[in-house]
Each structure stands twice: as C-alpha cells, then as structure tokens.
C-alpha cells in the first residue's frame, strides 16, 4: 500500500494574490520555501515589510518574490536604513482591542502579576539594577500608531506607547556598539533584534495600548514594539533584556523563520 507523504511545501497562498500568479511563480515560491526564509503563509503586508517595496500590484509580486528568495539575514541587515521612518496612522484607524496572537491560545495565557514583576538586565549593561512597573511609569512616553504584520497573513493598526528603546538603553548604560539585544518572556518565548533596530527611532518598550495600560493578552506589563519588524519579533511579557555579541536566536527563528524579518 502506498504511503501518502505530506506535501513538502507548507507555503499557503499569498493573501489577495490570484492563484494564476502563484502558479506562474511556483518555482520561486518553492525556492523561498526550500530555503526556509518564510514558513507558512505570508501576506502581501509581510512581503512589503520584508522587502521595503510596496507590493500592491500583480507585476510587483514576481520581483518581490525574487527579492525575498535571494535575501538572507546579512543582506537584509545591510539594506536596513537606520533612520528611515515607517508609515504611521491616525487614531481613527486603531483596532480596539488589538488582535491576539501567541504560539498558544488566548485561554492559555498566564497573566503577569505587576506587583511582583521585575525586568532583569544582563550582559553588556552598566546598571543591571532590575526595574519595577512603577519605575517604568515614570519614564517619558513615545506613542507609535503603526501596522502590526504577522507572517501568518494578517495585520492591524495599533497604538502603542512607552519609553523609546534607545533612551532606555542609554539610561542603563548599554553598550550601543554590541550586536544584539535579546529578550526573555514570562512564557517560554524568547527573541532578539539587531542593535540597529533597537536604536531605530520607532522602537519602544510599550506599556500602553490606546493610552491605557496594556492588558494581559497583549503583554502586560512590558512588550517590545518595533515598527520595522514582523509581529513575531515583538516579544510580549518581557522579563529580561540582555545586550550581547553572541547570537541569541529566537523562538520562531530557531524553528526556521528568517531572523531579520523586517526592513
Ligand atoms: N511572549 C510572547 N511574545 C510574542 C508571542 C508569543 O507567543 N509569546 N507571539 C508573537 C507573535 S507571532 C505575534 S504576531 C505577536 C502578537 O502580538 P499581539 O497579540 O499584540 O497582536 O506577538 C509576538 N510576541
Ligand atoms: Mo506573528
């Protein structure tokens, strides 16, 4: 009896793209999948973010797929424009409440007790004194109304505020020449970003959504919000931050997703 092997390709259709375009570009899509640059579905929004090109029409799809298939982390890092600002939106466009996602269902989240919570600091940081919720509340706030793009193929506009990450890193005496900033979370999630992204003017440690404290599903009391990265590069329920030159990886990156995953 023949054993049916599951299809090797886990690539599901790009949202908003005609099946005929996908058929015509099948080899490129397979190539992307083979290199595990992207796994699972990918939206046009995600492609736009990964490539920095606005993927709005059919002609653009092929060139963008080509671009993505040839990208690797090093190249993406080279084309990163440190002070290039990502589009922001108006309050009227903000989704309330935001859309939940994690590697488990919303019923399974374990809320963080703000009274007991502390942010631990490690690595190339001069002042490793842990931070409390009350101390974060005293920091100056920056607001970002930005698009959250999940690689699974959905997105929403969110309104986040909290301390500018560069300001926070300067305040704790972080070595801004180090390569990576890594995050540990109250769940088993972990992640990391390159220093250039950490220092980007639209990267914050968010404590509020739509001017109210972030609620449990969305990362209370502290999460990262960076405008230049896909959703999974924004850890929620952060418990520790480390500045390091040793590549830290991340939960999804260690399962095959592209580490840079941004512009
Ligand atoms: N700690 C933690 N952070 C996480 C995740 C997670 O499972 N655990 N999922 C990531 C993914 S894949 C996405 S799309 C966003 C979802 O954020 P939201 O629920 O605020 O929309 O959180 C990211 N940060
Ligand atoms: Mo995601």
PDB file of C-alpha atoms and ligand atoms in Angstrom:
ATOM      1  CA  UNK A   1       0.000   0.000   0.000  1.00  0.00           C
ATOM      2  CA  UNK A   2       1.358   3.376  -0.957  1.00  0.00           C
ATOM      3  CA  UNK A   3       2.038   5.660   1.966  1.00  0.00           C
ATOM      4  CA  UNK A   4       0.918   9.155   1.283  1.00  0.00           C
ATOM      5  CA  UNK A   5       3.648  11.572   2.210  1.00  0.00           C
ATOM      6  CA  UNK A   6       2.560  15.031   3.298  1.00  0.00           C
ATOM      7  CA  UNK A   7       3.341  17.773   0.827  1.00  0.00           C
ATOM      8  CA  UNK A   8       6.803  19.185   1.495  1.00  0.00           C
ATOM      9  CA  UNK A   9       5.629  22.676   0.775  1.00  0.00           C
ATOM     10  CA  UNK A  10       3.899  24.391   3.682  1.00  0.00           C
ATOM     11  CA  UNK A  11       3.529  27.565   1.689  1.00  0.00           C
ATOM     12  CA  UNK A  12      -0.101  28.667   1.581  1.00  0.00           C
ATOM     13  CA  UNK A  13      -1.426  31.265  -0.881  1.00  0.00           C
ATOM     14  CA  UNK A  14      -0.453  34.867  -0.501  1.00  0.00           C
ATOM     15  CA  UNK A  15      -3.478  36.850   0.546  1.00  0.00           C
ATOM     16  CA  UNK A  16      -5.005  38.944  -2.144  1.00  0.00           C
ATOM     17  CA  UNK A  17      -2.988  37.272  -4.883  1.00  0.00           C
ATOM     18  CA  UNK A  18      -4.593  35.496  -7.781  1.00  0.00           C
ATOM     19  CA  UNK A  19      -3.968  31.728  -7.934  1.00  0.00           C
ATOM     20  CA  UNK A  20      -2.713  32.142 -11.518  1.00  0.00           C
ATOM     21  CA  UNK A  21       0.074  34.445 -10.344  1.00  0.00           C
ATOM     22  CA  UNK A  22       1.044  31.900  -7.737  1.00  0.00           C
ATOM     23  CA  UNK A  23       1.060  29.135 -10.363  1.00  0.00           C
ATOM     24  CA  UNK A  24       3.195  31.263 -12.665  1.00  0.00           C
ATOM     25  CA  UNK A  25       5.695  31.882  -9.858  1.00  0.00           C
ATOM     26  CA  UNK A  26       5.610  28.399  -8.377  1.00  0.00           C
ATOM     27  CA  UNK A  27       9.339  27.748  -8.722  1.00  0.00           C
ATOM     28  CA  UNK A  28      10.192  30.982  -6.944  1.00  0.00           C
ATOM     29  CA  UNK A  29       7.768  30.199  -4.160  1.00  0.00           C
ATOM     30  CA  UNK A  30       9.213  26.701  -3.812  1.00  0.00           C
ATOM     31  CA  UNK A  31      12.679  28.221  -3.692  1.00  0.00           C
ATOM     32  CA  UNK A  32      11.643  30.541  -0.875  1.00  0.00           C
ATOM     33  CA  UNK A  33      10.110  27.619   0.966  1.00  0.00           C
ATOM     34  CA  UNK A  34      13.142  25.391   0.392  1.00  0.00           C
ATOM     35  CA  UNK A  35      15.415  27.980   1.928  1.00  0.00           C
ATOM     36  CA  UNK A  36      13.030  28.308   4.860  1.00  0.00           C
ATOM     37  CA  UNK A  37      13.162  32.068   4.529  1.00  0.00           C
ATOM     38  CA  UNK A  38       9.478  32.133   5.253  1.00  0.00           C
ATOM     39  CA  UNK A  39       7.367  29.304   6.595  1.00  0.00           C
ATOM     40  CA  UNK A  40       3.633  29.028   6.480  1.00  0.00           C
ATOM     41  CA  UNK A  41       1.509  31.676   4.861  1.00  0.00           C
ATOM     42  CA  UNK A  42       2.835  35.096   4.108  1.00  0.00           C
ATOM     43  CA  UNK A  43       0.798  38.180   3.419  1.00  0.00           C
ATOM     44  CA  UNK A  44       1.477  40.938   0.960  1.00  0.00           C
ATOM     45  CA  UNK A  45       1.931  43.123   4.009  1.00  0.00           C
ATOM     46  CA  UNK A  46       4.670  40.835   5.236  1.00  0.00           C
ATOM     47  CA  UNK A  47       6.342  40.834   1.837  1.00  0.00           C
ATOM     48  CA  UNK A  48       6.144  44.604   1.761  1.00  0.00           C
ATOM     49  CA  UNK A  49       7.841  44.754   5.122  1.00  0.00           C
ATOM     50  CA  UNK A  50      10.468  42.150   4.290  1.00  0.00           C
ATOM     51  CA  UNK A  51      11.490  43.860   1.106  1.00  0.00           C
ATOM     52  CA  UNK A  52      10.723  47.504   1.701  1.00  0.00           C
ATOM     53  CA  UNK A  53       8.778  47.557  -1.612  1.00  0.00           C
ATOM     54  CA  UNK A  54       5.097  48.327  -1.675  1.00  0.00           C
ATOM     55  CA  UNK A  55       3.544  45.166  -3.049  1.00  0.00           C
ATOM     56  CA  UNK A  56       0.273  46.446  -4.405  1.00  0.00           C
ATOM     57  CA  UNK A  57       0.042  45.155  -7.918  1.00  0.00           C
ATOM     58  CA  UNK A  58       0.466  41.845  -9.678  1.00  0.00           C
ATOM     59  CA  UNK A  59       3.648  42.813 -11.513  1.00  0.00           C
ATOM     60  CA  UNK A  60       5.305  43.613  -8.230  1.00  0.00           C
ATOM     61  CA  UNK A  61       4.663  40.137  -6.867  1.00  0.00           C
ATOM     62  CA  UNK A  62       7.235  38.405  -9.030  1.00  0.00           C
ATOM     63  CA  UNK A  63      10.010  40.886  -8.407  1.00  0.00           C
ATOM     64  CA  UNK A  64       9.291  40.869  -4.705  1.00  0.00           C
ATOM     65  CA  UNK A  65       9.281  37.089  -4.518  1.00  0.00           C
ATOM     66  CA  UNK A  66      12.622  37.102  -6.329  1.00  0.00           C
ATOM     67  CA  UNK A  67      13.976  39.661  -3.911  1.00  0.00           C
ATOM     68  CA  UNK A  68      12.823  37.690  -0.882  1.00  0.00           C
ATOM     69  CA  UNK A  69      14.234  34.436  -2.211  1.00  0.00           C
ATOM     70  CA  UNK A  70      17.671  35.983  -2.546  1.00  0.00           C
ATOM     71  CA  UNK A  71      17.652  37.719   0.811  1.00  0.00           C
ATOM     72  CA  UNK A  72      19.441  36.407   3.801  1.00  0.00           C
ATOM     73  CA  UNK A  73      19.943  37.972   7.209  1.00  0.00           C
ATOM     74  CA  UNK A  74      23.253  39.577   6.332  1.00  0.00           C
ATOM     75  CA  UNK A  75      21.916  41.229   3.209  1.00  0.00           C
ATOM     76  CA  UNK A  76      18.788  42.409   4.970  1.00  0.00           C
ATOM     77  CA  UNK A  77      20.955  43.939   7.648  1.00  0.00           C
ATOM     78  CA  UNK A  78      22.990  45.784   5.025  1.00  0.00           C
ATOM     79  CA  UNK A  79      19.926  47.343   3.411  1.00  0.00           C
ATOM     80  CA  UNK A  80      18.460  48.431   6.755  1.00  0.00           C
ATOM     81  CA  UNK A  81      18.148  52.214   6.785  1.00  0.00           C
ATOM     82  CA  UNK A  82      18.702  53.274  10.404  1.00  0.00           C
ATOM     83  CA  UNK A  83      16.672  56.471  10.435  1.00  0.00           C
ATOM     84  CA  UNK A  84      14.165  55.654   7.718  1.00  0.00           C
ATOM     85  CA  UNK A  85      10.726  56.120   9.261  1.00  0.00           C
ATOM     86  CA  UNK A  86       7.954  53.591   8.699  1.00  0.00           C
ATOM     87  CA  UNK A  87       4.440  54.960   7.930  1.00  0.00           C
ATOM     88  CA  UNK A  88       2.274  55.862  10.899  1.00  0.00           C
ATOM     89  CA  UNK A  89      -1.527  56.078  11.039  1.00  0.00           C
ATOM     90  CA  UNK A  90      -4.307  58.032  12.727  1.00  0.00           C
ATOM     91  CA  UNK A  91      -6.133  57.231  15.955  1.00  0.00           C
ATOM     92  CA  UNK A  92      -9.324  56.640  13.953  1.00  0.00           C
ATOM     93  CA  UNK A  93      -7.645  53.636  12.277  1.00  0.00           C
ATOM     94  CA  UNK A  94      -6.614  51.904  15.508  1.00  0.00           C
ATOM     95  CA  UNK A  95      -8.074  48.436  16.183  1.00  0.00           C
ATOM     96  CA  UNK A  96      -9.549  48.154  19.693  1.00  0.00           C
ATOM     97  CA  UNK A  97      -8.838  45.783  21.266  1.00  0.00           C
ATOM     98  CA  UNK A  98      -5.780  44.622  19.288  1.00  0.00           C
ATOM     99  CA  UNK A  99      -5.694  41.161  17.715  1.00  0.00           C
ATOM    100  CA  UNK A 100      -4.201  38.448  19.911  1.00  0.00           C
ATOM    101  CA  UNK A 101      -1.581  36.002  18.790  1.00  0.00           C
ATOM    102  CA  UNK A 102       0.886  33.723  20.526  1.00  0.00           C
ATOM    103  CA  UNK A 103       2.176  30.215  19.921  1.00  0.00           C
ATOM    104  CA  UNK A 104      -0.775  29.053  22.096  1.00  0.00           C
ATOM    105  CA  UNK A 105      -4.430  30.079  22.535  1.00  0.00           C
ATOM    106  CA  UNK A 106      -5.583  33.147  24.433  1.00  0.00           C
ATOM    107  CA  UNK A 107      -7.212  30.963  27.177  1.00  0.00           C
ATOM    108  CA  UNK A 108      -3.756  29.591  27.966  1.00  0.00           C
ATOM    109  CA  UNK A 109      -2.018  32.863  28.752  1.00  0.00           C
ATOM    110  CA  UNK A 110      -0.628  33.155  32.289  1.00  0.00           C
ATOM    111  CA  UNK A 111      -1.109  36.805  33.331  1.00  0.00           C
ATOM    112  CA  UNK A 112       1.891  38.507  34.889  1.00  0.00           C
ATOM    113  CA  UNK A 113       1.479  39.866  38.442  1.00  0.00           C
ATOM    114  CA  UNK A 114       2.544  43.502  38.080  1.00  0.00           C
ATOM    115  CA  UNK A 115       3.278  43.828  41.817  1.00  0.00           C
ATOM    116  CA  UNK A 116       5.840  41.029  41.699  1.00  0.00           C
ATOM    117  CA  UNK A 117       7.166  41.587  38.187  1.00  0.00           C
ATOM    118  CA  UNK A 118      10.707  42.861  37.680  1.00  0.00           C
ATOM    119  CA  UNK A 119      12.637  43.448  34.491  1.00  0.00           C
ATOM    120  CA  UNK A 120      16.072  41.838  34.802  1.00  0.00           C
ATOM    121  CA  UNK A 121      19.021  43.293  32.886  1.00  0.00           C
ATOM    122  CA  UNK A 122      22.027  41.295  31.763  1.00  0.00           C
ATOM    123  CA  UNK A 123      25.099  41.340  29.538  1.00  0.00           C
ATOM    124  CA  UNK A 124      26.826  44.471  28.263  1.00  0.00           C
ATOM    125  CA  UNK A 125      24.927  46.875  30.520  1.00  0.00           C
ATOM    126  CA  UNK A 126      26.498  49.101  33.198  1.00  0.00           C
ATOM    127  CA  UNK A 127      23.485  49.419  35.503  1.00  0.00           C
ATOM    128  CA  UNK A 128      21.919  45.988  35.976  1.00  0.00           C
ATOM    129  CA  UNK A 129      19.509  47.052  38.722  1.00  0.00           C
ATOM    130  CA  UNK A 130      16.107  45.442  37.960  1.00  0.00           C
ATOM    131  CA  UNK A 131      13.164  47.673  37.032  1.00  0.00           C
ATOM    132  CA  UNK A 132       9.648  47.650  38.511  1.00  0.00           C
ATOM    133  CA  UNK A 133       6.287  48.573  36.936  1.00  0.00           C
ATOM    134  CA  UNK A 134       6.232  51.818  38.960  1.00  0.00           C
ATOM    135  CA  UNK A 135       9.669  52.822  37.670  1.00  0.00           C
ATOM    136  CA  UNK A 136       8.594  52.278  34.078  1.00  0.00           C
ATOM    137  CA  UNK A 137       5.536  54.501  34.661  1.00  0.00           C
ATOM    138  CA  UNK A 138       7.867  57.413  35.428  1.00  0.00           C
ATOM    139  CA  UNK A 139       9.709  57.283  32.109  1.00  0.00           C
ATOM    140  CA  UNK A 140       8.855  59.663  29.246  1.00  0.00           C
ATOM    141  CA  UNK A 141       6.437  58.134  26.736  1.00  0.00           C
ATOM    142  CA  UNK A 142       6.589  57.947  22.978  1.00  0.00           C
ATOM    143  CA  UNK A 143       3.472  56.963  21.030  1.00  0.00           C
ATOM    144  CA  UNK A 144       3.527  54.878  17.844  1.00  0.00           C
ATOM    145  CA  UNK A 145       0.467  54.231  15.675  1.00  0.00           C
ATOM    146  CA  UNK A 146       1.854  51.530  13.418  1.00  0.00           C
ATOM    147  CA  UNK A 147       0.843  48.461  11.477  1.00  0.00           C
ATOM    148  CA  UNK A 148       1.402  45.108  13.128  1.00  0.00           C
ATOM    149  CA  UNK A 149       2.074  42.476  10.460  1.00  0.00           C
ATOM    150  CA  UNK A 150       2.025  38.796  11.387  1.00  0.00           C
ATOM    151  CA  UNK A 151       3.784  36.443   8.999  1.00  0.00           C
ATOM    152  CA  UNK A 152       0.677  34.224   9.168  1.00  0.00           C
ATOM    153  CA  UNK A 153      -1.061  36.675   6.847  1.00  0.00           C
ATOM    154  CA  UNK A 154      -2.995  39.227   8.898  1.00  0.00           C
ATOM    155  CA  UNK A 155      -2.322  42.710  10.175  1.00  0.00           C
ATOM    156  CA  UNK A 156      -3.837  45.566  12.171  1.00  0.00           C
ATOM    157  CA  UNK A 157      -3.062  49.133  13.139  1.00  0.00           C
ATOM    158  CA  UNK A 158      -2.148  49.508  16.803  1.00  0.00           C
ATOM    159  CA  UNK A 159      -1.492  52.468  19.088  1.00  0.00           C
ATOM    160  CA  UNK A 160       1.393  51.741  21.437  1.00  0.00           C
ATOM    161  CA  UNK A 161       3.225  53.921  23.916  1.00  0.00           C
ATOM    162  CA  UNK A 162       6.170  53.565  26.206  1.00  0.00           C
ATOM    163  CA  UNK A 163       9.783  54.591  26.573  1.00  0.00           C
ATOM    164  CA  UNK A 164      11.873  54.969  23.433  1.00  0.00           C
ATOM    165  CA  UNK A 165      14.155  51.929  23.433  1.00  0.00           C
ATOM    166  CA  UNK A 166      17.317  53.872  22.557  1.00  0.00           C
ATOM    167  CA  UNK A 167      16.666  56.213  25.505  1.00  0.00           C
ATOM    168  CA  UNK A 168      16.186  53.229  27.797  1.00  0.00           C
ATOM    169  CA  UNK A 169      19.371  51.545  26.565  1.00  0.00           C
ATOM    170  CA  UNK A 170      21.322  54.788  27.081  1.00  0.00           C
ATOM    171  CA  UNK A 171      19.856  55.168  30.557  1.00  0.00           C
ATOM    172  CA  UNK A 172      21.012  51.702  31.678  1.00  0.00           C
ATOM    173  CA  UNK A 173      24.451  52.255  30.162  1.00  0.00           C
ATOM    174  CA  UNK A 174      24.097  49.586  27.480  1.00  0.00           C
ATOM    175  CA  UNK A 175      26.965  49.086  25.056  1.00  0.00           C
ATOM    176  CA  UNK A 176      25.311  50.537  21.939  1.00  0.00           C
ATOM    177  CA  UNK A 177      28.067  49.010  19.805  1.00  0.00           C
ATOM    178  CA  UNK A 178      27.058  45.473  20.796  1.00  0.00           C
ATOM    179  CA  UNK A 179      25.437  43.382  18.073  1.00  0.00           C
ATOM    180  CA  UNK A 180      22.222  42.106  19.642  1.00  0.00           C
ATOM    181  CA  UNK A 181      19.538  42.772  22.195  1.00  0.00           C
ATOM    182  CA  UNK A 182      17.769  39.653  23.411  1.00  0.00           C
ATOM    183  CA  UNK A 183      14.544  39.212  25.360  1.00  0.00           C
ATOM    184  CA  UNK A 184      13.169  36.556  27.667  1.00  0.00           C
ATOM    185  CA  UNK A 185       9.444  36.429  28.392  1.00  0.00           C
ATOM    186  CA  UNK A 186       7.124  35.202  31.123  1.00  0.00           C
ATOM    187  CA  UNK A 187       6.024  32.359  28.797  1.00  0.00           C
ATOM    188  CA  UNK A 188       8.608  30.162  27.071  1.00  0.00           C
ATOM    189  CA  UNK A 189       9.019  32.708  24.311  1.00  0.00           C
ATOM    190  CA  UNK A 190      12.337  34.409  23.636  1.00  0.00           C
ATOM    191  CA  UNK A 191      13.645  36.610  20.855  1.00  0.00           C
ATOM    192  CA  UNK A 192      16.287  39.024  19.719  1.00  0.00           C
ATOM    193  CA  UNK A 193      16.874  42.001  17.448  1.00  0.00           C
ATOM    194  CA  UNK A 194      19.940  43.634  15.943  1.00  0.00           C
ATOM    195  CA  UNK A 195      21.259  46.776  17.666  1.00  0.00           C
ATOM    196  CA  UNK A 196      20.389  48.970  14.653  1.00  0.00           C
ATOM    197  CA  UNK A 197      16.726  48.037  15.085  1.00  0.00           C
ATOM    198  CA  UNK A 198      16.911  48.550  18.849  1.00  0.00           C
ATOM    199  CA  UNK A 199      18.200  52.090  18.198  1.00  0.00           C
ATOM    200  CA  UNK A 200      15.669  52.874  15.442  1.00  0.00           C
ATOM    201  CA  UNK A 201      13.561  55.948  16.364  1.00  0.00           C
ATOM    202  CA  UNK A 202      10.345  53.882  16.087  1.00  0.00           C
ATOM    203  CA  UNK A 203      11.290  51.133  18.531  1.00  0.00           C
ATOM    204  CA  UNK A 204       9.781  51.387  22.026  1.00  0.00           C
ATOM    205  CA  UNK A 205       9.249  49.337  25.149  1.00  0.00           C
ATOM    206  CA  UNK A 206       5.481  49.579  25.251  1.00  0.00           C
ATOM    207  CA  UNK A 207       3.437  49.749  28.438  1.00  0.00           C
ATOM    208  CA  UNK A 208       0.200  51.153  26.951  1.00  0.00           C
ATOM    209  CA  UNK A 209      -2.225  50.431  24.133  1.00  0.00           C
ATOM    210  CA  UNK A 210      -4.652  53.169  23.037  1.00  0.00           C
ATOM    211  CA  UNK A 211      -3.460  55.241  26.030  1.00  0.00           C
ATOM    212  CA  UNK A 212      -4.442  52.537  28.583  1.00  0.00           C
ATOM    213  CA  UNK A 213      -2.093  50.048  30.282  1.00  0.00           C
ATOM    214  CA  UNK A 214      -1.569  47.037  28.007  1.00  0.00           C
ATOM    215  CA  UNK A 215      -3.944  44.248  29.037  1.00  0.00           C
ATOM    216  CA  UNK A 216      -2.812  40.711  29.859  1.00  0.00           C
ATOM    217  CA  UNK A 217      -3.179  39.085  26.413  1.00  0.00           C
ATOM    218  CA  UNK A 218      -1.095  41.767  24.749  1.00  0.00           C
ATOM    219  CA  UNK A 219       1.939  41.645  27.003  1.00  0.00           C
ATOM    220  CA  UNK A 220       1.286  43.377  30.355  1.00  0.00           C
ATOM    221  CA  UNK A 221       3.367  44.908  31.795  1.00  0.00           C
ATOM    222  CA  UNK A 222       6.050  45.308  29.120  1.00  0.00           C
ATOM    223  CA  UNK A 223       6.491  44.352  25.494  1.00  0.00           C
ATOM    224  CA  UNK A 224       8.603  45.422  22.563  1.00  0.00           C
ATOM    225  CA  UNK A 225       7.030  47.344  19.676  1.00  0.00           C
ATOM    226  CA  UNK A 226       9.229  47.925  16.721  1.00  0.00           C
ATOM    227  CA  UNK A 227       7.849  49.472  13.549  1.00  0.00           C
ATOM    228  CA  UNK A 228      10.376  47.782  11.285  1.00  0.00           C
ATOM    229  CA  UNK A 229       9.815  44.129  12.163  1.00  0.00           C
ATOM    230  CA  UNK A 230       7.174  41.457  11.709  1.00  0.00           C
ATOM    231  CA  UNK A 231       4.890  40.613  14.627  1.00  0.00           C
ATOM    232  CA  UNK A 232       6.895  37.682  15.958  1.00  0.00           C
ATOM    233  CA  UNK A 233       9.927  39.977  16.500  1.00  0.00           C
ATOM    234  CA  UNK A 234       7.929  41.843  19.200  1.00  0.00           C
ATOM    235  CA  UNK A 235       8.158  39.838  22.430  1.00  0.00           C
ATOM    236  CA  UNK A 236       5.331  40.260  24.957  1.00  0.00           C
ATOM    237  CA  UNK A 237       5.507  39.862  28.787  1.00  0.00           C
ATOM    238  CA  UNK A 238       9.234  40.685  28.770  1.00  0.00           C
ATOM    239  CA  UNK A 239      11.051  39.586  31.940  1.00  0.00           C
ATOM    240  CA  UNK A 240      14.688  40.054  30.944  1.00  0.00           C
ATOM    241  CA  UNK A 241      16.747  42.044  28.456  1.00  0.00           C
ATOM    242  CA  UNK A 242      20.334  41.176  27.596  1.00  0.00           C
ATOM    243  CA  UNK A 243      22.786  43.141  25.453  1.00  0.00           C
ATOM    244  CA  UNK A 244      25.220  40.725  23.820  1.00  0.00           C
ATOM    245  CA  UNK A 245      27.581  39.949  20.966  1.00  0.00           C
ATOM    246  CA  UNK A 246      26.599  36.264  20.971  1.00  0.00           C
ATOM    247  CA  UNK A 247      23.801  35.462  18.503  1.00  0.00           C
ATOM    248  CA  UNK A 248      20.729  34.791  20.654  1.00  0.00           C
ATOM    249  CA  UNK A 249      18.213  33.383  18.094  1.00  0.00           C
ATOM    250  CA  UNK A 250      14.538  33.321  18.959  1.00  0.00           C
ATOM    251  CA  UNK A 251      11.523  31.065  19.402  1.00  0.00           C
ATOM    252  CA  UNK A 252      10.352  31.171  15.771  1.00  0.00           C
ATOM    253  CA  UNK A 253      13.802  31.796  14.297  1.00  0.00           C
ATOM    254  CA  UNK A 254      15.026  28.559  15.862  1.00  0.00           C
ATOM    255  CA  UNK A 255      12.087  26.887  14.057  1.00  0.00           C
ATOM    256  CA  UNK A 256      13.083  28.144  10.619  1.00  0.00           C
ATOM    257  CA  UNK A 257      11.817  31.697  10.322  1.00  0.00           C
ATOM    258  CA  UNK A 258      14.100  34.382   8.948  1.00  0.00           C
ATOM    259  CA  UNK A 259      15.835  36.096  11.893  1.00  0.00           C
ATOM    260  CA  UNK A 260      15.927  39.607  10.406  1.00  0.00           C
ATOM    261  CA  UNK A 261      12.249  39.579   9.322  1.00  0.00           C
ATOM    262  CA  UNK A 262      11.968  43.286   8.807  1.00  0.00           C
ATOM    263  CA  UNK A 263      13.218  46.177   6.798  1.00  0.00           C
TER     264      UNK A 263
HETATM  265  N1  LIG B   1       5.981  36.236  24.811  1.00  0.00           N
HETATM  266  C1  LIG B   1       5.470  36.104  23.582  1.00  0.00           C
HETATM  267  N2  LIG B   1       5.574  37.136  22.726  1.00  0.00           N
HETATM  268  C2  LIG B   1       5.065  37.038  21.463  1.00  0.00           C
HETATM  269  C3  LIG B   1       4.467  35.841  21.003  1.00  0.00           C
HETATM  270  C4  LIG B   1       4.367  34.756  21.938  1.00  0.00           C
HETATM  271  O1  LIG B   1       3.852  33.653  21.635  1.00  0.00           O
HETATM  272  N3  LIG B   1       4.875  34.926  23.215  1.00  0.00           N
HETATM  273  N4  LIG B   1       3.970  35.768  19.715  1.00  0.00           N
HETATM  274  C5  LIG B   1       4.475  36.743  18.724  1.00  0.00           C
HETATM  275  C6  LIG B   1       3.666  36.831  17.510  1.00  0.00           C
HETATM  276  S1  LIG B   1       3.822  35.584  16.364  1.00  0.00           S
HETATM  277  C7  LIG B   1       2.873  37.923  17.234  1.00  0.00           C
HETATM  278  S2  LIG B   1       2.072  38.107  15.738  1.00  0.00           S
HETATM  279  C8  LIG B   1       2.665  38.991  18.238  1.00  0.00           C
HETATM  280  C9  LIG B   1       1.185  39.205  18.523  1.00  0.00           C
HETATM  281  O2  LIG B   1       1.008  40.360  19.295  1.00  0.00           O
HETATM  282  P1  LIG B   1      -0.470  40.853  19.659  1.00  0.00           P
HETATM  283  O3  LIG B   1      -1.147  39.722  20.394  1.00  0.00           O
HETATM  284  O4  LIG B   1      -0.294  42.064  20.478  1.00  0.00           O
HETATM  285  O5  LIG B   1      -1.160  41.163  18.342  1.00  0.00           O
HETATM  286  O6  LIG B   1       3.326  38.720  19.466  1.00  0.00           O
HETATM  287  C10 LIG B   1       4.609  38.141  19.331  1.00  0.00           C
HETATM  288  N5  LIG B   1       5.194  38.118  20.648  1.00  0.00           N
HETATM  289 MO1  LIG B   2       3.057  36.503  14.418  1.00  0.00          MO
END
